[in-house]
Amino acid sequence: MAKKKIKEVIEEIASEFMADNGLELYNVEFLKEGRDWFLRVYIDKQEAAEEDYVDTDDCEKVSRFLSEKLDELDPIEQNYYLEVSSPGMDRELLTPGHFEKFAGRLVEVKLYKGVDGKKFYEGTLVGLADGNVVIKVENDKELMFPLDQVAKTNLAVVF
């Protein structure tokens, strides 16, 4: 089964359950590592405050639900390990929805190729605009990076 298809199956299976529990699907990965396959499901709170994160009870609840449903439907041919977790405090922003949800938060932008001699920028996320990641840096200066030049955008962790 194709990776994209597995993600769609998980979205179908889990969407109502997740919504009923105040959660949302953040990302799904189906990867082969060595001889083993892993189905990694990352979950988040729907309307998370900055200090409101997924806990182990949330992960366990989703894991039990998905395990039961996947055993029942059996949509994946090979054996695999199911892992359910939070995307972490330094989560990578992957979709337009992620950029919208985390606008106003501090982010780290890593580029494939340096701009002004730098491949790493940190600033407050403005969002996505016309295919660009937009952040504000010192003096409220806005920087724009074309998505195809951005290797990763992650939430910055501030202690």
Short mmCIF file of N, CA and C in Angstrom, two decimals:
data_model
loop_
_atom_site.label_atom_id
_atom_site.label_comp_id
_atom_site.label_asym_id
_atom_site.label_seq_id
_atom_site.Cartn_x
_atom_site.Cartn_y
_atom_site.Cartn_z
N MET A 1 0.85 -1.18 0.00
CA MET A 1 0.00 0.00 0.00
C MET A 1 0.89 1.24 0.00
N ALA A 2 0.55 2.21 -0.79
CA ALA A 2 1.33 3.44 -0.90
C ALA A 2 1.25 4.26 0.38
N LYS A 3 2.31 5.01 0.68
CA LYS A 3 2.35 5.81 1.90
C LYS A 3 1.19 6.79 1.98
N LYS A 4 0.91 7.45 0.86
CA LYS A 4 -0.18 8.42 0.84
C LYS A 4 -1.51 7.74 1.16
N LYS A 5 -1.71 6.58 0.63
CA LYS A 5 -2.95 5.84 0.86
C LYS A 5 -3.10 5.49 2.34
N ILE A 6 -2.03 5.08 2.98
CA ILE A 6 -2.09 4.74 4.40
C ILE A 6 -2.48 5.97 5.22
N LYS A 7 -1.92 7.11 4.87
CA LYS A 7 -2.27 8.35 5.58
C LYS A 7 -3.76 8.64 5.42
N GLU A 8 -4.28 8.46 4.22
CA GLU A 8 -5.71 8.69 3.98
C GLU A 8 -6.57 7.71 4.78
N VAL A 9 -6.14 6.45 4.86
CA VAL A 9 -6.89 5.45 5.63
C VAL A 9 -6.92 5.84 7.10
N ILE A 10 -5.79 6.26 7.64
CA ILE A 10 -5.72 6.66 9.05
C ILE A 10 -6.62 7.88 9.28
N GLU A 11 -6.58 8.84 8.36
CA GLU A 11 -7.44 10.03 8.48
C GLU A 11 -8.92 9.62 8.51
N GLU A 12 -9.31 8.72 7.62
CA GLU A 12 -10.70 8.25 7.58
C GLU A 12 -11.10 7.56 8.87
N ILE A 13 -10.25 6.64 9.31
CA ILE A 13 -10.53 5.85 10.50
C ILE A 13 -10.62 6.73 11.75
N ALA A 14 -9.69 7.67 11.86
CA ALA A 14 -9.51 8.38 13.13
C ALA A 14 -10.20 9.73 13.25
N SER A 15 -10.63 10.34 12.16
CA SER A 15 -11.08 11.74 12.23
C SER A 15 -12.20 11.97 13.24
N GLU A 16 -13.22 11.17 13.22
CA GLU A 16 -14.34 11.38 14.15
C GLU A 16 -13.92 11.13 15.59
N PHE A 17 -13.19 10.03 15.82
CA PHE A 17 -12.71 9.71 17.16
C PHE A 17 -11.83 10.83 17.71
N MET A 18 -10.93 11.32 16.87
CA MET A 18 -10.02 12.39 17.31
C MET A 18 -10.82 13.64 17.68
N ALA A 19 -11.74 14.03 16.82
CA ALA A 19 -12.55 15.24 17.07
C ALA A 19 -13.34 15.09 18.37
N ASP A 20 -13.91 13.91 18.60
CA ASP A 20 -14.68 13.66 19.82
C ASP A 20 -13.83 13.77 21.08
N ASN A 21 -12.51 13.60 20.92
CA ASN A 21 -11.61 13.64 22.06
C ASN A 21 -10.75 14.90 22.11
N GLY A 22 -11.14 15.92 21.31
CA GLY A 22 -10.43 17.19 21.33
C GLY A 22 -9.04 17.12 20.73
N LEU A 23 -8.82 16.14 19.86
CA LEU A 23 -7.51 15.92 19.25
C LEU A 23 -7.59 16.07 17.74
N GLU A 24 -6.41 16.16 17.11
CA GLU A 24 -6.35 16.17 15.66
C GLU A 24 -5.13 15.39 15.21
N LEU A 25 -5.21 14.88 14.01
CA LEU A 25 -4.09 14.17 13.41
C LEU A 25 -3.10 15.21 12.91
N TYR A 26 -1.86 15.12 13.38
CA TYR A 26 -0.84 16.10 12.98
C TYR A 26 -0.07 15.59 11.76
N ASN A 27 0.31 14.31 11.79
CA ASN A 27 1.04 13.72 10.68
C ASN A 27 1.00 12.21 10.80
N VAL A 28 1.21 11.53 9.68
CA VAL A 28 1.30 10.07 9.65
C VAL A 28 2.50 9.70 8.80
N GLU A 29 3.32 8.79 9.30
CA GLU A 29 4.47 8.28 8.56
C GLU A 29 4.39 6.76 8.54
N PHE A 30 4.68 6.17 7.39
CA PHE A 30 4.79 4.71 7.29
C PHE A 30 6.16 4.44 6.68
N LEU A 31 7.09 4.00 7.53
CA LEU A 31 8.50 3.91 7.14
C LEU A 31 9.07 2.54 7.42
N LYS A 32 10.01 2.15 6.57
CA LYS A 32 10.76 0.92 6.82
C LYS A 32 12.11 1.33 7.40
N GLU A 33 12.43 0.76 8.56
CA GLU A 33 13.72 0.99 9.21
C GLU A 33 14.34 -0.37 9.46
N GLY A 34 15.42 -0.63 8.75
CA GLY A 34 16.01 -1.96 8.84
C GLY A 34 15.04 -2.96 8.23
N ARG A 35 14.72 -3.98 8.98
CA ARG A 35 13.77 -5.00 8.49
C ARG A 35 12.33 -4.70 8.91
N ASP A 36 12.15 -3.70 9.75
CA ASP A 36 10.83 -3.45 10.34
C ASP A 36 10.14 -2.24 9.73
N TRP A 37 8.81 -2.33 9.70
CA TRP A 37 7.97 -1.22 9.26
C TRP A 37 7.36 -0.56 10.48
N PHE A 38 7.25 0.78 10.43
CA PHE A 38 6.67 1.55 11.52
C PHE A 38 5.57 2.45 10.99
N LEU A 39 4.42 2.39 11.63
CA LEU A 39 3.32 3.33 11.35
C LEU A 39 3.34 4.31 12.51
N ARG A 40 3.82 5.53 12.22
CA ARG A 40 3.91 6.55 13.26
C ARG A 40 2.80 7.57 13.05
N VAL A 41 2.00 7.72 14.08
CA VAL A 41 0.86 8.64 14.05
C VAL A 41 1.13 9.72 15.08
N TYR A 42 1.18 10.96 14.62
CA TYR A 42 1.43 12.10 15.50
C TYR A 42 0.12 12.84 15.71
N ILE A 43 -0.20 13.09 16.97
CA ILE A 43 -1.46 13.73 17.31
C ILE A 43 -1.20 15.03 18.07
N ASP A 44 -2.19 15.92 18.02
CA ASP A 44 -2.08 17.20 18.71
C ASP A 44 -3.44 17.57 19.27
N LYS A 45 -3.45 18.51 20.17
CA LYS A 45 -4.72 19.06 20.67
C LYS A 45 -5.33 19.92 19.57
N GLN A 46 -6.66 19.91 19.45
CA GLN A 46 -7.31 20.71 18.40
C GLN A 46 -7.07 22.19 18.61
N GLU A 47 -7.39 22.68 19.76
CA GLU A 47 -7.27 24.10 20.05
C GLU A 47 -6.28 24.27 21.19
N ALA A 48 -5.03 23.97 20.89
CA ALA A 48 -4.02 23.95 21.94
C ALA A 48 -3.53 25.36 22.28
N ALA A 49 -3.52 25.63 23.57
CA ALA A 49 -2.85 26.84 24.05
C ALA A 49 -1.36 26.54 23.99
N GLU A 50 -0.55 27.55 24.10
CA GLU A 50 0.90 27.37 23.96
C GLU A 50 1.46 26.34 24.94
N GLU A 51 0.87 26.23 26.12
CA GLU A 51 1.38 25.28 27.11
C GLU A 51 0.50 24.03 27.24
N ASP A 52 -0.41 23.80 26.31
CA ASP A 52 -1.33 22.66 26.34
C ASP A 52 -0.88 21.62 25.32
N TYR A 53 -0.32 20.53 25.82
CA TYR A 53 0.23 19.51 24.94
C TYR A 53 -0.46 18.17 25.12
N VAL A 54 -0.29 17.31 24.14
CA VAL A 54 -0.76 15.94 24.19
C VAL A 54 -0.03 15.23 25.32
N ASP A 55 -0.74 14.40 26.08
CA ASP A 55 -0.08 13.63 27.14
C ASP A 55 -0.12 12.14 26.82
N THR A 56 0.47 11.34 27.67
CA THR A 56 0.54 9.90 27.42
C THR A 56 -0.84 9.24 27.41
N ASP A 57 -1.78 9.78 28.20
CA ASP A 57 -3.14 9.23 28.17
C ASP A 57 -3.79 9.42 26.80
N ASP A 58 -3.57 10.60 26.20
CA ASP A 58 -4.10 10.85 24.85
C ASP A 58 -3.50 9.86 23.85
N CYS A 59 -2.20 9.67 23.92
CA CYS A 59 -1.52 8.75 23.00
C CYS A 59 -2.01 7.32 23.18
N GLU A 60 -2.18 6.91 24.43
CA GLU A 60 -2.65 5.56 24.70
C GLU A 60 -4.07 5.36 24.18
N LYS A 61 -4.92 6.34 24.40
CA LYS A 61 -6.31 6.26 23.94
C LYS A 61 -6.37 6.11 22.41
N VAL A 62 -5.61 6.92 21.70
CA VAL A 62 -5.59 6.87 20.24
C VAL A 62 -4.95 5.57 19.77
N SER A 63 -3.90 5.13 20.43
CA SER A 63 -3.23 3.89 20.07
C SER A 63 -4.18 2.69 20.18
N ARG A 64 -4.90 2.61 21.29
CA ARG A 64 -5.85 1.51 21.48
C ARG A 64 -6.94 1.54 20.40
N PHE A 65 -7.46 2.74 20.14
CA PHE A 65 -8.51 2.88 19.13
C PHE A 65 -8.01 2.45 17.76
N LEU A 66 -6.85 3.01 17.35
CA LEU A 66 -6.31 2.69 16.02
C LEU A 66 -5.93 1.21 15.90
N SER A 67 -5.35 0.67 16.93
CA SER A 67 -4.95 -0.72 16.91
C SER A 67 -6.16 -1.62 16.66
N GLU A 68 -7.24 -1.35 17.38
CA GLU A 68 -8.47 -2.14 17.22
C GLU A 68 -9.04 -1.98 15.81
N LYS A 69 -9.12 -0.74 15.32
CA LYS A 69 -9.69 -0.48 13.99
C LYS A 69 -8.81 -1.06 12.88
N LEU A 70 -7.50 -0.92 13.02
CA LEU A 70 -6.60 -1.44 11.99
C LEU A 70 -6.61 -2.97 11.97
N ASP A 71 -6.74 -3.59 13.13
CA ASP A 71 -6.86 -5.06 13.18
C ASP A 71 -8.15 -5.50 12.50
N GLU A 72 -9.21 -4.75 12.74
CA GLU A 72 -10.53 -5.07 12.17
C GLU A 72 -10.53 -4.90 10.66
N LEU A 73 -10.01 -3.79 10.16
CA LEU A 73 -10.04 -3.49 8.72
C LEU A 73 -8.89 -4.13 7.95
N ASP A 74 -7.77 -4.32 8.61
CA ASP A 74 -6.56 -4.93 8.03
C ASP A 74 -6.16 -4.30 6.69
N PRO A 75 -5.96 -2.96 6.64
CA PRO A 75 -5.64 -2.30 5.38
C PRO A 75 -4.15 -2.34 4.99
N ILE A 76 -3.30 -2.82 5.91
CA ILE A 76 -1.85 -2.82 5.65
C ILE A 76 -1.39 -4.27 5.58
N GLU A 77 -0.77 -4.61 4.44
CA GLU A 77 -0.40 -6.00 4.20
C GLU A 77 0.73 -6.50 5.10
N GLN A 78 1.80 -5.74 5.24
CA GLN A 78 2.95 -6.21 6.00
C GLN A 78 2.78 -5.98 7.50
N ASN A 79 3.62 -6.68 8.26
CA ASN A 79 3.65 -6.46 9.70
C ASN A 79 4.29 -5.11 9.97
N TYR A 80 3.85 -4.44 11.04
CA TYR A 80 4.38 -3.12 11.38
C TYR A 80 4.19 -2.87 12.86
N TYR A 81 4.91 -1.88 13.35
CA TYR A 81 4.75 -1.42 14.72
C TYR A 81 3.98 -0.11 14.68
N LEU A 82 2.94 -0.01 15.49
CA LEU A 82 2.16 1.23 15.59
C LEU A 82 2.73 2.06 16.73
N GLU A 83 3.06 3.32 16.43
CA GLU A 83 3.54 4.27 17.44
C GLU A 83 2.68 5.51 17.37
N VAL A 84 2.14 5.94 18.49
CA VAL A 84 1.34 7.16 18.55
C VAL A 84 2.05 8.11 19.52
N SER A 85 2.29 9.33 19.06
CA SER A 85 2.97 10.29 19.92
C SER A 85 2.61 11.71 19.54
N SER A 86 3.09 12.62 20.35
CA SER A 86 2.98 14.05 20.07
C SER A 86 4.03 14.40 19.03
N PRO A 87 3.81 15.45 18.23
CA PRO A 87 4.85 15.88 17.31
C PRO A 87 5.99 16.61 18.03
N GLY A 88 5.86 16.84 19.31
CA GLY A 88 6.93 17.46 20.10
C GLY A 88 6.83 18.97 20.15
N MET A 89 7.53 19.54 21.12
CA MET A 89 7.51 20.99 21.28
C MET A 89 8.16 21.70 20.11
N ASP A 90 9.15 21.05 19.49
CA ASP A 90 9.86 21.65 18.37
C ASP A 90 9.35 21.10 17.03
N ARG A 91 8.08 20.83 16.98
CA ARG A 91 7.45 20.20 15.82
C ARG A 91 7.74 20.92 14.51
N GLU A 92 7.86 20.12 13.47
CA GLU A 92 8.03 20.67 12.13
C GLU A 92 6.66 21.08 11.61
N LEU A 93 6.60 22.23 10.98
CA LEU A 93 5.35 22.70 10.36
C LEU A 93 5.32 22.14 8.94
N LEU A 94 4.27 21.36 8.65
CA LEU A 94 4.23 20.61 7.40
C LEU A 94 3.14 21.04 6.43
N THR A 95 2.05 21.56 6.95
CA THR A 95 0.90 21.88 6.10
C THR A 95 0.54 23.36 6.23
N PRO A 96 -0.21 23.89 5.27
CA PRO A 96 -0.68 25.27 5.43
C PRO A 96 -1.45 25.47 6.74
N GLY A 97 -2.20 24.47 7.17
CA GLY A 97 -2.92 24.55 8.44
C GLY A 97 -2.00 24.71 9.63
N HIS A 98 -0.85 24.04 9.59
CA HIS A 98 0.14 24.18 10.67
C HIS A 98 0.67 25.61 10.72
N PHE A 99 0.96 26.18 9.56
CA PHE A 99 1.48 27.56 9.51
C PHE A 99 0.43 28.55 10.02
N GLU A 100 -0.82 28.27 9.73
CA GLU A 100 -1.91 29.14 10.21
C GLU A 100 -2.08 29.00 11.72
N LYS A 101 -2.11 27.76 12.19
CA LYS A 101 -2.33 27.49 13.62
C LYS A 101 -1.24 28.11 14.50
N PHE A 102 0.00 28.09 14.01
CA PHE A 102 1.11 28.54 14.85
C PHE A 102 1.62 29.93 14.50
N ALA A 103 0.84 30.68 13.73
CA ALA A 103 1.20 32.08 13.45
C ALA A 103 1.32 32.82 14.78
N GLY A 104 2.33 33.67 14.88
CA GLY A 104 2.57 34.41 16.12
C GLY A 104 3.56 33.72 17.04
N ARG A 105 3.93 32.50 16.74
CA ARG A 105 4.88 31.76 17.57
C ARG A 105 6.29 31.89 17.00
N LEU A 106 7.28 31.71 17.84
CA LEU A 106 8.67 31.76 17.43
C LEU A 106 9.02 30.49 16.65
N VAL A 107 9.64 30.66 15.47
CA VAL A 107 10.01 29.51 14.64
C VAL A 107 11.47 29.61 14.21
N GLU A 108 11.99 28.46 13.80
CA GLU A 108 13.31 28.36 13.21
C GLU A 108 13.13 27.91 11.78
N VAL A 109 13.72 28.63 10.84
CA VAL A 109 13.62 28.30 9.42
C VAL A 109 15.01 27.90 8.94
N LYS A 110 15.09 26.68 8.41
CA LYS A 110 16.35 26.19 7.86
C LYS A 110 16.21 26.14 6.34
N LEU A 111 17.19 26.71 5.65
CA LEU A 111 17.14 26.81 4.19
C LEU A 111 18.10 25.81 3.55
N TYR A 112 17.77 25.41 2.32
CA TYR A 112 18.68 24.54 1.56
C TYR A 112 19.94 25.30 1.16
N LYS A 113 19.74 26.55 0.76
CA LYS A 113 20.84 27.37 0.28
C LYS A 113 20.81 28.69 1.03
N GLY A 114 21.95 29.17 1.45
CA GLY A 114 22.03 30.38 2.25
C GLY A 114 21.49 31.62 1.57
N VAL A 115 20.90 32.50 2.35
CA VAL A 115 20.46 33.83 1.92
C VAL A 115 21.24 34.81 2.77
N ASP A 116 21.93 35.72 2.12
CA ASP A 116 22.81 36.66 2.82
C ASP A 116 23.80 35.92 3.71
N GLY A 117 24.29 34.78 3.22
CA GLY A 117 25.30 34.02 3.95
C GLY A 117 24.78 33.19 5.10
N LYS A 118 23.46 33.12 5.27
CA LYS A 118 22.88 32.36 6.39
C LYS A 118 21.91 31.30 5.88
N LYS A 119 21.94 30.12 6.52
CA LYS A 119 20.99 29.06 6.19
C LYS A 119 19.96 28.86 7.31
N PHE A 120 20.08 29.63 8.39
CA PHE A 120 19.23 29.46 9.56
C PHE A 120 18.72 30.83 10.00
N TYR A 121 17.39 30.92 10.14
CA TYR A 121 16.77 32.17 10.61
C TYR A 121 15.79 31.83 11.72
N GLU A 122 15.66 32.75 12.65
CA GLU A 122 14.69 32.61 13.73
C GLU A 122 13.86 33.88 13.79
N GLY A 123 12.56 33.72 13.96
CA GLY A 123 11.69 34.88 14.05
C GLY A 123 10.28 34.46 14.40
N THR A 124 9.40 35.44 14.47
CA THR A 124 7.99 35.18 14.76
C THR A 124 7.28 34.85 13.45
N LEU A 125 6.58 33.73 13.46
CA LEU A 125 5.89 33.29 12.25
C LEU A 125 4.71 34.21 11.93
N VAL A 126 4.72 34.74 10.72
CA VAL A 126 3.58 35.51 10.23
C VAL A 126 2.64 34.54 9.54
N GLY A 127 3.20 33.62 8.75
CA GLY A 127 2.41 32.59 8.08
C GLY A 127 2.94 32.29 6.70
N LEU A 128 2.07 31.75 5.86
CA LEU A 128 2.41 31.50 4.46
C LEU A 128 1.73 32.56 3.62
N ALA A 129 2.45 33.07 2.63
CA ALA A 129 1.87 34.07 1.72
C ALA A 129 2.44 33.83 0.33
N ASP A 130 1.58 33.53 -0.60
CA ASP A 130 2.00 33.34 -2.00
C ASP A 130 3.17 32.38 -2.14
N GLY A 131 3.11 31.26 -1.43
CA GLY A 131 4.16 30.25 -1.54
C GLY A 131 5.44 30.59 -0.80
N ASN A 132 5.35 31.52 0.14
CA ASN A 132 6.52 31.92 0.93
C ASN A 132 6.25 31.75 2.42
N VAL A 133 7.28 31.33 3.16
CA VAL A 133 7.22 31.35 4.62
C VAL A 133 7.61 32.76 5.02
N VAL A 134 6.77 33.40 5.83
CA VAL A 134 7.02 34.78 6.23
C VAL A 134 7.23 34.83 7.74
N ILE A 135 8.38 35.43 8.14
CA ILE A 135 8.67 35.61 9.57
C ILE A 135 9.04 37.07 9.82
N LYS A 136 8.83 37.47 11.08
CA LYS A 136 9.28 38.80 11.52
C LYS A 136 10.50 38.63 12.39
N VAL A 137 11.50 39.43 12.12
CA VAL A 137 12.73 39.41 12.92
C VAL A 137 12.86 40.76 13.63
N GLU A 138 14.06 41.08 14.13
CA GLU A 138 14.25 42.33 14.86
C GLU A 138 13.69 43.53 14.09
N ASN A 139 13.26 44.52 14.84
CA ASN A 139 12.72 45.77 14.29
C ASN A 139 11.50 45.53 13.40
N ASP A 140 10.78 44.46 13.64
CA ASP A 140 9.57 44.10 12.89
C ASP A 140 9.81 43.97 11.39
N LYS A 141 11.04 43.66 11.01
CA LYS A 141 11.37 43.44 9.60
C LYS A 141 10.83 42.07 9.18
N GLU A 142 10.12 42.03 8.05
CA GLU A 142 9.58 40.76 7.55
C GLU A 142 10.54 40.16 6.54
N LEU A 143 10.79 38.87 6.70
CA LEU A 143 11.59 38.11 5.75
C LEU A 143 10.68 37.07 5.10
N MET A 144 10.89 36.86 3.79
CA MET A 144 10.09 35.88 3.05
C MET A 144 11.03 34.87 2.41
N PHE A 145 10.69 33.59 2.58
CA PHE A 145 11.49 32.52 2.00
C PHE A 145 10.58 31.63 1.16
N PRO A 146 10.88 31.47 -0.14
CA PRO A 146 10.07 30.58 -0.98
C PRO A 146 10.07 29.16 -0.41
N LEU A 147 8.89 28.54 -0.37
CA LEU A 147 8.76 27.20 0.21
C LEU A 147 9.74 26.21 -0.38
N ASP A 148 10.00 26.30 -1.68
CA ASP A 148 10.90 25.33 -2.32
C ASP A 148 12.36 25.53 -1.89
N GLN A 149 12.65 26.61 -1.18
CA GLN A 149 14.01 26.84 -0.67
C GLN A 149 14.12 26.56 0.83
N VAL A 150 12.98 26.22 1.45
CA VAL A 150 12.94 25.96 2.88
C VAL A 150 13.08 24.46 3.13
N ALA A 151 14.15 24.08 3.83
CA ALA A 151 14.35 22.67 4.18
C ALA A 151 13.38 22.26 5.30
N LYS A 152 13.25 23.12 6.32
CA LYS A 152 12.39 22.82 7.47
C LYS A 152 11.98 24.10 8.15
N THR A 153 10.78 24.09 8.70
CA THR A 153 10.33 25.15 9.60
C THR A 153 9.84 24.45 10.85
N ASN A 154 10.45 24.77 11.98
CA ASN A 154 10.08 24.15 13.26
C ASN A 154 9.73 25.23 14.27
N LEU A 155 8.85 24.86 15.21
CA LEU A 155 8.62 25.75 16.35
C LEU A 155 9.91 25.81 17.15
N ALA A 156 10.27 26.99 17.59
CA ALA A 156 11.45 27.15 18.44
C ALA A 156 11.06 26.85 19.88
N VAL A 157 11.95 26.20 20.58
CA VAL A 157 11.71 25.88 21.98
C VAL A 157 12.46 26.90 22.82
N VAL A 158 11.70 27.61 23.64
CA VAL A 158 12.28 28.65 24.49
C VAL A 158 12.12 28.23 25.94
N PHE A 159 13.23 28.20 26.66
CA PHE A 159 13.19 27.82 28.08
C PHE A 159 13.40 29.03 28.94
#
